[in-house]
Amino acid sequence: MHDARPRDLRALGASFQVHGTLVEAAPHGSGHINETYAATYDQAGTPVRYIHQRINGHVFKDPARLMENVSRVLGHAATRLAGRPDASRRTLTLVPARDGRPYVVDADAAVWRTYLFIERTRTFDIVETPAQAEAAARAFGQFQSVLADLPGERLHDTIPDFHHTRKRFDAFAAAVQADSCNRAHACADLIAVALAHEADTDRLLAASAAGDVPERVTHNDTKINNVMMDVATGEALCVVDLDTTMPGLAPIDFGDMVRTATNAAAEDEPDPARVVSRPEMFEALVRGYLSAAGAFLRPTEVAWLAFAGQLLAFEQALRFLGDHLQGDVYYRIHRPGHNLERARAQLALMTSIERQRDAYEAIVRSYS
Ligand code: ADP
Ligand code: GN1
Ligand code: MG
């Protein structure tokens, strides 16, 4: 659930170890889950920006454990980057609360955190060039590589079964059955397409159960706007949105890159005819990802890269359409029917990738 109440960012900011006085604060980015604000502080005459972010407590049931994960992951990344030029733009940096904790709990029991604002970067909702796709995929691959030797216990599952496609499918089928908002009739065509693809739900899970695709620490939300690109050099500098960084499967991370970076149109493009998966972007993703992850991936994981995008577009369609049927309780929407449009676009994307499967398999083979 998203409420639209005004936030007291001045009081909130004062509870973190931020110097100076708040000059302005405004909503930032296009994420669907958290509330993100860019806030400018006057620090002895210099404007300095921070990100204040309210964690969505409806989606993340245990924000304190989530922050434990994020702190561990960022601590490890910072150790790896120590001494590198521009290190503080290459990873998120948490600003502690006045009491030393990595977050603050507000009067509504919501959890907030603060990051240094990574300046002179931008994110893309639609990738413009293969070089951008390659750079982003390399960054996500490097992120997995850094986390391969994360010390300590297994990370917490911040959302259990987040990419368990069978459970996603079953939840979707239950939402169709319940039809609690009486919306199923008007989207029967999309429901039929989704239900017809049931066989896809178990394929990667079976490979995982068989031991071909091992559990790793993965990002789990490798949407292309979760990587910040350097405005001057085009380099993919920093991976953000670490709320779902937890145990997962490498092909899932690659699949969400394919879903978001190969699409020629927006994730919520209203005209499905404009939604196509671009093979030149797919090839760039394979090149970039394998340049960083090729060293640790097994051939049995690489074998799933061509199918992964189709699977993630399918999973996302189930999630968007399920949310539409349940009355838009999960994703922030900007207009009535928004989740329905998103679902229609994701099913079009799934079909586009499915049609190009042979070509995508050949591309993966040529790099492995
Ligand atoms: P959500 O879970 O809602 O997607 P994100 O953590 O991805 O939230 O943040 C939303 C957007 O805010 C990102 O896509 C990015 O554009 C921007 N952003 C996040 N963290 C920073 C940061 N430290 N510096 C600059 N911009 C950021
Ligand atoms: C959400 O937080 P954001 O907007 O980067 C969602 C992802 C979906 C994505 C679809 C925690 O990502 O799983 O793939 O929307 N995050 C969560 O755009 O559910
Ligand atoms: Mg995000």
PDB file of N, CA, C and O in Angstrom, residues 310-364:
ATOM      1  N   GLN A 310      12.733 -14.437 -21.008  1.00  0.00           N
ATOM      2  CA  GLN A 310      11.342 -14.850 -21.211  1.00  0.00           C
ATOM      3  C   GLN A 310      10.699 -15.200 -19.874  1.00  0.00           C
ATOM      4  O   GLN A 310       9.557 -14.809 -19.583  1.00  0.00           O
ATOM      5  N   LEU A 311      11.445 -15.902 -19.043  1.00  0.00           N
ATOM      6  CA  LEU A 311      10.926 -16.305 -17.731  1.00  0.00           C
ATOM      7  C   LEU A 311      10.625 -15.089 -16.858  1.00  0.00           C
ATOM      8  O   LEU A 311       9.585 -15.014 -16.204  1.00  0.00           O
ATOM      9  N   LEU A 312      11.537 -14.130 -16.875  1.00  0.00           N
ATOM     10  CA  LEU A 312      11.325 -12.945 -16.000  1.00  0.00           C
ATOM     11  C   LEU A 312      10.199 -12.053 -16.517  1.00  0.00           C
ATOM     12  O   LEU A 312       9.457 -11.465 -15.728  1.00  0.00           O
ATOM     13  N   ALA A 313      10.045 -11.966 -17.847  1.00  0.00           N
ATOM     14  CA  ALA A 313       8.920 -11.194 -18.386  1.00  0.00           C
ATOM     15  C   ALA A 313       7.605 -11.877 -17.987  1.00  0.00           C
ATOM     16  O   ALA A 313       6.621 -11.212 -17.626  1.00  0.00           O
ATOM     17  N   PHE A 314       7.607 -13.201 -18.040  1.00  0.00           N
ATOM     18  CA  PHE A 314       6.429 -13.981 -17.628  1.00  0.00           C
ATOM     19  C   PHE A 314       6.129 -13.748 -16.147  1.00  0.00           C
ATOM     20  O   PHE A 314       4.997 -13.408 -15.767  1.00  0.00           O
ATOM     21  N   GLU A 315       7.144 -13.912 -15.312  1.00  0.00           N
ATOM     22  CA  GLU A 315       6.949 -13.719 -13.866  1.00  0.00           C
ATOM     23  C   GLU A 315       6.431 -12.318 -13.571  1.00  0.00           C
ATOM     24  O   GLU A 315       5.513 -12.119 -12.762  1.00  0.00           O
ATOM     25  N   GLN A 316       7.004 -11.325 -14.253  1.00  0.00           N
ATOM     26  CA  GLN A 316       6.582  -9.951 -14.008  1.00  0.00           C
ATOM     27  C   GLN A 316       5.146  -9.724 -14.457  1.00  0.00           C
ATOM     28  O   GLN A 316       4.380  -9.000 -13.812  1.00  0.00           O
ATOM     29  N   ALA A 317       4.765 -10.357 -15.577  1.00  0.00           N
ATOM     30  CA  ALA A 317       3.378 -10.243 -16.054  1.00  0.00           C
ATOM     31  C   ALA A 317       2.427 -10.846 -15.016  1.00  0.00           C
ATOM     32  O   ALA A 317       1.371 -10.269 -14.723  1.00  0.00           O
ATOM     33  N   LEU A 318       2.803 -11.996 -14.460  1.00  0.00           N
ATOM     34  CA  LEU A 318       1.959 -12.618 -13.411  1.00  0.00           C
ATOM     35  C   LEU A 318       1.800 -11.672 -12.232  1.00  0.00           C
ATOM     36  O   LEU A 318       0.717 -11.534 -11.662  1.00  0.00           O
ATOM     37  N   ARG A 319       2.895 -11.013 -11.873  1.00  0.00           N
ATOM     38  CA  ARG A 319       2.859 -10.124 -10.700  1.00  0.00           C
ATOM     39  C   ARG A 319       2.015  -8.878 -10.970  1.00  0.00           C
ATOM     40  O   ARG A 319       1.209  -8.464 -10.141  1.00  0.00           O
ATOM     41  N   PHE A 320       2.223  -8.262 -12.134  1.00  0.00           N
ATOM     42  CA  PHE A 320       1.448  -7.042 -12.454  1.00  0.00           C
ATOM     43  C   PHE A 320      -0.043  -7.372 -12.615  1.00  0.00           C
ATOM     44  O   PHE A 320      -0.916  -6.661 -12.104  1.00  0.00           O
ATOM     45  N   LEU A 321      -0.336  -8.461 -13.343  1.00  0.00           N
ATOM     46  CA  LEU A 321      -1.741  -8.800 -13.584  1.00  0.00           C
ATOM     47  C   LEU A 321      -2.407  -9.243 -12.277  1.00  0.00           C
ATOM     48  O   LEU A 321      -3.565  -8.889 -12.008  1.00  0.00           O
ATOM     49  N   GLY A 322      -1.669  -9.979 -11.465  1.00  0.00           N
ATOM     50  CA  GLY A 322      -2.193 -10.376 -10.158  1.00  0.00           C
ATOM     51  C   GLY A 322      -2.507  -9.153  -9.307  1.00  0.00           C
ATOM     52  O   GLY A 322      -3.550  -9.094  -8.635  1.00  0.00           O
ATOM     53  N   ASP A 323      -1.632  -8.155  -9.341  1.00  0.00           N
ATOM     54  CA  ASP A 323      -1.860  -6.943  -8.546  1.00  0.00           C
ATOM     55  C   ASP A 323      -3.071  -6.172  -9.081  1.00  0.00           C
ATOM     56  O   ASP A 323      -3.868  -5.633  -8.305  1.00  0.00           O
ATOM     57  N   HIS A 324      -3.211  -6.138 -10.396  1.00  0.00           N
ATOM     58  CA  HIS A 324      -4.402  -5.496 -10.985  1.00  0.00           C
ATOM     59  C   HIS A 324      -5.667  -6.183 -10.471  1.00  0.00           C
ATOM     60  O   HIS A 324      -6.618  -5.518 -10.031  1.00  0.00           O
ATOM     61  N   LEU A 325      -5.662  -7.522 -10.497  1.00  0.00           N
ATOM     62  CA  LEU A 325      -6.862  -8.266 -10.072  1.00  0.00           C
ATOM     63  C   LEU A 325      -7.158  -8.053  -8.592  1.00  0.00           C
ATOM     64  O   LEU A 325      -8.315  -8.073  -8.171  1.00  0.00           O
ATOM     65  N   GLN A 326      -6.103  -7.816  -7.804  1.00  0.00           N
ATOM     66  CA  GLN A 326      -6.301  -7.645  -6.358  1.00  0.00           C
ATOM     67  C   GLN A 326      -6.536  -6.188  -5.949  1.00  0.00           C
ATOM     68  O   GLN A 326      -6.600  -5.883  -4.755  1.00  0.00           O
ATOM     69  N   GLY A 327      -6.606  -5.292  -6.927  1.00  0.00           N
ATOM     70  CA  GLY A 327      -6.945  -3.905  -6.607  1.00  0.00           C
ATOM     71  C   GLY A 327      -5.743  -3.007  -6.390  1.00  0.00           C
ATOM     72  O   GLY A 327      -5.827  -2.009  -5.666  1.00  0.00           O
ATOM     73  N   ASP A 328      -4.586  -3.343  -7.027  1.00  0.00           N
ATOM     74  CA  ASP A 328      -3.397  -2.456  -7.016  1.00  0.00           C
ATOM     75  C   ASP A 328      -2.894  -2.207  -5.587  1.00  0.00           C
ATOM     76  O   ASP A 328      -2.768  -1.060  -5.137  1.00  0.00           O
ATOM     77  N   VAL A 329      -2.595  -3.295  -4.911  1.00  0.00           N
ATOM     78  CA  VAL A 329      -2.151  -3.159  -3.520  1.00  0.00           C
ATOM     79  C   VAL A 329      -0.632  -3.169  -3.368  1.00  0.00           C
ATOM     80  O   VAL A 329      -0.111  -2.816  -2.315  1.00  0.00           O
ATOM     81  N   TYR A 330       0.111  -3.569  -4.407  1.00  0.00           N
ATOM     82  CA  TYR A 330       1.559  -3.761  -4.248  1.00  0.00           C
ATOM     83  C   TYR A 330       2.356  -2.662  -4.957  1.00  0.00           C
ATOM     84  O   TYR A 330       3.116  -1.944  -4.318  1.00  0.00           O
ATOM     85  N   TYR A 331       2.190  -2.550  -6.247  1.00  0.00           N
ATOM     86  CA  TYR A 331       2.983  -1.580  -7.014  1.00  0.00           C
ATOM     87  C   TYR A 331       2.339  -0.202  -6.981  1.00  0.00           C
ATOM     88  O   TYR A 331       1.116  -0.081  -7.109  1.00  0.00           O
ATOM     89  N   ARG A 332       3.190   0.814  -6.858  1.00  0.00           N
ATOM     90  CA  ARG A 332       2.676   2.178  -6.978  1.00  0.00           C
ATOM     91  C   ARG A 332       2.162   2.348  -8.413  1.00  0.00           C
ATOM     92  O   ARG A 332       2.845   2.005  -9.375  1.00  0.00           O
ATOM     93  N   ILE A 333       0.940   2.857  -8.565  1.00  0.00           N
ATOM     94  CA  ILE A 333       0.410   3.112  -9.912  1.00  0.00           C
ATOM     95  C   ILE A 333       0.219   4.609 -10.109  1.00  0.00           C
ATOM     96  O   ILE A 333       0.068   5.365  -9.140  1.00  0.00           O
ATOM     97  N   HIS A 334       0.264   5.032 -11.375  1.00  0.00           N
ATOM     98  CA  HIS A 334       0.137   6.457 -11.677  1.00  0.00           C
ATOM     99  C   HIS A 334      -1.155   6.791 -12.401  1.00  0.00           C
ATOM    100  O   HIS A 334      -1.446   7.941 -12.681  1.00  0.00           O
ATOM    101  N   ARG A 335      -1.923   5.743 -12.758  1.00  0.00           N
ATOM    102  CA  ARG A 335      -3.230   5.967 -13.394  1.00  0.00           C
ATOM    103  C   ARG A 335      -4.049   4.678 -13.254  1.00  0.00           C
ATOM    104  O   ARG A 335      -3.468   3.599 -13.074  1.00  0.00           O
ATOM    105  N   PRO A 336      -5.376   4.795 -13.355  1.00  0.00           N
ATOM    106  CA  PRO A 336      -6.190   3.580 -13.284  1.00  0.00           C
ATOM    107  C   PRO A 336      -5.808   2.632 -14.421  1.00  0.00           C
ATOM    108  O   PRO A 336      -5.520   3.086 -15.534  1.00  0.00           O
ATOM    109  N   GLY A 337      -5.778   1.357 -14.145  1.00  0.00           N
ATOM    110  CA  GLY A 337      -5.434   0.386 -15.187  1.00  0.00           C
ATOM    111  C   GLY A 337      -3.939   0.283 -15.462  1.00  0.00           C
ATOM    112  O   GLY A 337      -3.521  -0.417 -16.389  1.00  0.00           O
ATOM    113  N   HIS A 338      -3.130   0.935 -14.653  1.00  0.00           N
ATOM    114  CA  HIS A 338      -1.687   0.967 -14.920  1.00  0.00           C
ATOM    115  C   HIS A 338      -1.074  -0.432 -14.841  1.00  0.00           C
ATOM    116  O   HIS A 338      -0.280  -0.828 -15.702  1.00  0.00           O
ATOM    117  N   ASN A 339      -1.450  -1.195 -13.818  1.00  0.00           N
ATOM    118  CA  ASN A 339      -0.885  -2.548 -13.706  1.00  0.00           C
ATOM    119  C   ASN A 339      -1.329  -3.447 -14.853  1.00  0.00           C
ATOM    120  O   ASN A 339      -0.592  -4.336 -15.274  1.00  0.00           O
ATOM    121  N   LEU A 340      -2.531  -3.185 -15.364  1.00  0.00           N
ATOM    122  CA  LEU A 340      -3.022  -3.955 -16.510  1.00  0.00           C
ATOM    123  C   LEU A 340      -2.164  -3.650 -17.745  1.00  0.00           C
ATOM    124  O   LEU A 340      -1.749  -4.557 -18.479  1.00  0.00           O
ATOM    125  N   GLU A 341      -1.882  -2.372 -17.957  1.00  0.00           N
ATOM    126  CA  GLU A 341      -1.014  -1.994 -19.089  1.00  0.00           C
ATOM    127  C   GLU A 341       0.378  -2.593 -18.943  1.00  0.00           C
ATOM    128  O   GLU A 341       0.979  -3.067 -19.909  1.00  0.00           O
ATOM    129  N   ARG A 342       0.881  -2.546 -17.729  1.00  0.00           N
ATOM    130  CA  ARG A 342       2.204  -3.139 -17.491  1.00  0.00           C
ATOM    131  C   ARG A 342       2.185  -4.627 -17.825  1.00  0.00           C
ATOM    132  O   ARG A 342       3.112  -5.145 -18.452  1.00  0.00           O
ATOM    133  N   ALA A 343       1.134  -5.315 -17.387  1.00  0.00           N
ATOM    134  CA  ALA A 343       1.048  -6.769 -17.620  1.00  0.00           C
ATOM    135  C   ALA A 343       0.958  -7.068 -19.113  1.00  0.00           C
ATOM    136  O   ALA A 343       1.619  -7.983 -19.619  1.00  0.00           O
ATOM    137  N   ARG A 344       0.153  -6.283 -19.822  1.00  0.00           N
ATOM    138  CA  ARG A 344       0.007  -6.505 -21.268  1.00  0.00           C
ATOM    139  C   ARG A 344       1.357  -6.337 -21.955  1.00  0.00           C
ATOM    140  O   ARG A 344       1.745  -7.133 -22.810  1.00  0.00           O
ATOM    141  N   ALA A 345       2.086  -5.305 -21.562  1.00  0.00           N
ATOM    142  CA  ALA A 345       3.407  -5.058 -22.170  1.00  0.00           C
ATOM    143  C   ALA A 345       4.380  -6.197 -21.845  1.00  0.00           C
ATOM    144  O   ALA A 345       5.163  -6.626 -22.708  1.00  0.00           O
ATOM    145  N   GLN A 346       4.332  -6.705 -20.624  1.00  0.00           N
ATOM    146  CA  GLN A 346       5.259  -7.786 -20.249  1.00  0.00           C
ATOM    147  C   GLN A 346       4.939  -9.075 -20.998  1.00  0.00           C
ATOM    148  O   GLN A 346       5.843  -9.823 -21.377  1.00  0.00           O
ATOM    149  N   LEU A 347       3.654  -9.332 -21.241  1.00  0.00           N
ATOM    150  CA  LEU A 347       3.313 -10.537 -22.019  1.00  0.00           C
ATOM    151  C   LEU A 347       3.761 -10.380 -23.472  1.00  0.00           C
ATOM    152  O   LEU A 347       4.216 -11.343 -24.098  1.00  0.00           O
ATOM    153  N   ALA A 348       3.664  -9.156 -23.997  1.00  0.00           N
ATOM    154  CA  ALA A 348       4.158  -8.918 -25.366  1.00  0.00           C
ATOM    155  C   ALA A 348       5.663  -9.131 -25.428  1.00  0.00           C
ATOM    156  O   ALA A 348       6.201  -9.709 -26.382  1.00  0.00           O
ATOM    157  N   LEU A 349       6.335  -8.693 -24.397  1.00  0.00           N
ATOM    158  CA  LEU A 349       7.797  -8.861 -24.348  1.00  0.00           C
ATOM    159  C   LEU A 349       8.154 -10.354 -24.247  1.00  0.00           C
ATOM    160  O   LEU A 349       9.068 -10.836 -24.933  1.00  0.00           O
ATOM    161  N   MET A 350       7.440 -11.055 -23.406  1.00  0.00           N
ATOM    162  CA  MET A 350       7.674 -12.499 -23.264  1.00  0.00           C
ATOM    163  C   MET A 350       7.547 -13.188 -24.629  1.00  0.00           C
ATOM    164  O   MET A 350       8.402 -13.991 -25.022  1.00  0.00           O
ATOM    165  N   THR A 351       6.500 -12.836 -25.360  1.00  0.00           N
ATOM    166  CA  THR A 351       6.271 -13.452 -26.667  1.00  0.00           C
ATOM    167  C   THR A 351       7.380 -13.085 -27.646  1.00  0.00           C
ATOM    168  O   THR A 351       7.845 -13.919 -28.430  1.00  0.00           O
ATOM    169  N   SER A 352       7.841 -11.843 -27.576  1.00  0.00           N
ATOM    170  CA  SER A 352       8.924 -11.401 -28.473  1.00  0.00           C
ATOM    171  C   SER A 352      10.209 -12.182 -28.203  1.00  0.00           C
ATOM    172  O   SER A 352      10.909 -12.598 -29.138  1.00  0.00           O
ATOM    173  N   ILE A 353      10.509 -12.404 -26.939  1.00  0.00           N
ATOM    174  CA  ILE A 353      11.734 -13.167 -26.609  1.00  0.00           C
ATOM    175  C   ILE A 353      11.564 -14.628 -27.033  1.00  0.00           C
ATOM    176  O   ILE A 353      12.470 -15.241 -27.601  1.00  0.00           O
ATOM    177  N   GLU A 354      10.380 -15.141 -26.786  1.00  0.00           N
ATOM    178  CA  GLU A 354      10.091 -16.541 -27.146  1.00  0.00           C
ATOM    179  C   GLU A 354      10.326 -16.760 -28.648  1.00  0.00           C
ATOM    180  O   GLU A 354      10.932 -17.752 -29.053  1.00  0.00           O
ATOM    181  N   ARG A 355       9.881 -15.795 -29.448  1.00  0.00           N
ATOM    182  CA  ARG A 355      10.046 -15.917 -30.908  1.00  0.00           C
ATOM    183  C   ARG A 355      11.511 -15.911 -31.325  1.00  0.00           C
ATOM    184  O   ARG A 355      11.862 -16.381 -32.389  1.00  0.00           O
ATOM    185  N   GLN A 356      12.355 -15.294 -30.500  1.00  0.00           N
ATOM    186  CA  GLN A 356      13.773 -15.156 -30.884  1.00  0.00           C
ATOM    187  C   GLN A 356      14.671 -16.152 -30.145  1.00  0.00           C
ATOM    188  O   GLN A 356      15.893 -15.994 -30.134  1.00  0.00           O
ATOM    189  N   ARG A 357      14.060 -17.153 -29.551  1.00  0.00           N
ATOM    190  CA  ARG A 357      14.816 -18.093 -28.721  1.00  0.00           C
ATOM    191  C   ARG A 357      16.020 -18.699 -29.428  1.00  0.00           C
ATOM    192  O   ARG A 357      17.124 -18.762 -28.870  1.00  0.00           O
ATOM    193  N   ASP A 358      15.843 -19.157 -30.682  1.00  0.00           N
ATOM    194  CA  ASP A 358      16.956 -19.814 -31.382  1.00  0.00           C
ATOM    195  C   ASP A 358      18.106 -18.833 -31.568  1.00  0.00           C
ATOM    196  O   ASP A 358      19.273 -19.175 -31.349  1.00  0.00           O
ATOM    197  N   ALA A 359      17.767 -17.617 -31.966  1.00  0.00           N
ATOM    198  CA  ALA A 359      18.819 -16.602 -32.175  1.00  0.00           C
ATOM    199  C   ALA A 359      19.516 -16.287 -30.850  1.00  0.00           C
ATOM    200  O   ALA A 359      20.747 -16.147 -30.795  1.00  0.00           O
ATOM    201  N   TYR A 360      18.740 -16.190 -29.769  1.00  0.00           N
ATOM    202  CA  TYR A 360      19.335 -15.864 -28.465  1.00  0.00           C
ATOM    203  C   TYR A 360      20.223 -17.018 -27.980  1.00  0.00           C
ATOM    204  O   TYR A 360      21.297 -16.794 -27.421  1.00  0.00           O
ATOM    205  N   GLU A 361      19.777 -18.258 -28.219  1.00  0.00           N
ATOM    206  CA  GLU A 361      20.619 -19.415 -27.843  1.00  0.00           C
ATOM    207  C   GLU A 361      21.947 -19.351 -28.601  1.00  0.00           C
ATOM    208  O   GLU A 361      23.011 -19.613 -28.030  1.00  0.00           O
ATOM    209  N   ALA A 362      21.864 -18.994 -29.889  1.00  0.00           N
ATOM    210  CA  ALA A 362      23.094 -18.956 -30.709  1.00  0.00           C
ATOM    211  C   ALA A 362      24.042 -17.869 -30.199  1.00  0.00           C
ATOM    212  O   ALA A 362      25.267 -18.057 -30.160  1.00  0.00           O
ATOM    213  N   ILE A 363      23.483 -16.741 -29.782  1.00  0.00           N
ATOM    214  CA  ILE A 363      24.327 -15.661 -29.246  1.00  0.00           C
ATOM    215  C   ILE A 363      25.043 -16.137 -27.980  1.00  0.00           C
ATOM    216  O   ILE A 363      26.254 -15.952 -27.826  1.00  0.00           O
ATOM    217  N   VAL A 364      24.308 -16.763 -27.082  1.00  0.00           N
ATOM    218  CA  VAL A 364      24.926 -17.235 -25.833  1.00  0.00           C
ATOM    219  C   VAL A 364      26.033 -18.238 -26.158  1.00  0.00           C
ATOM    220  O   VAL A 364      27.140 -18.157 -25.602  1.00  0.00           O
TER     221      VAL A 364
END
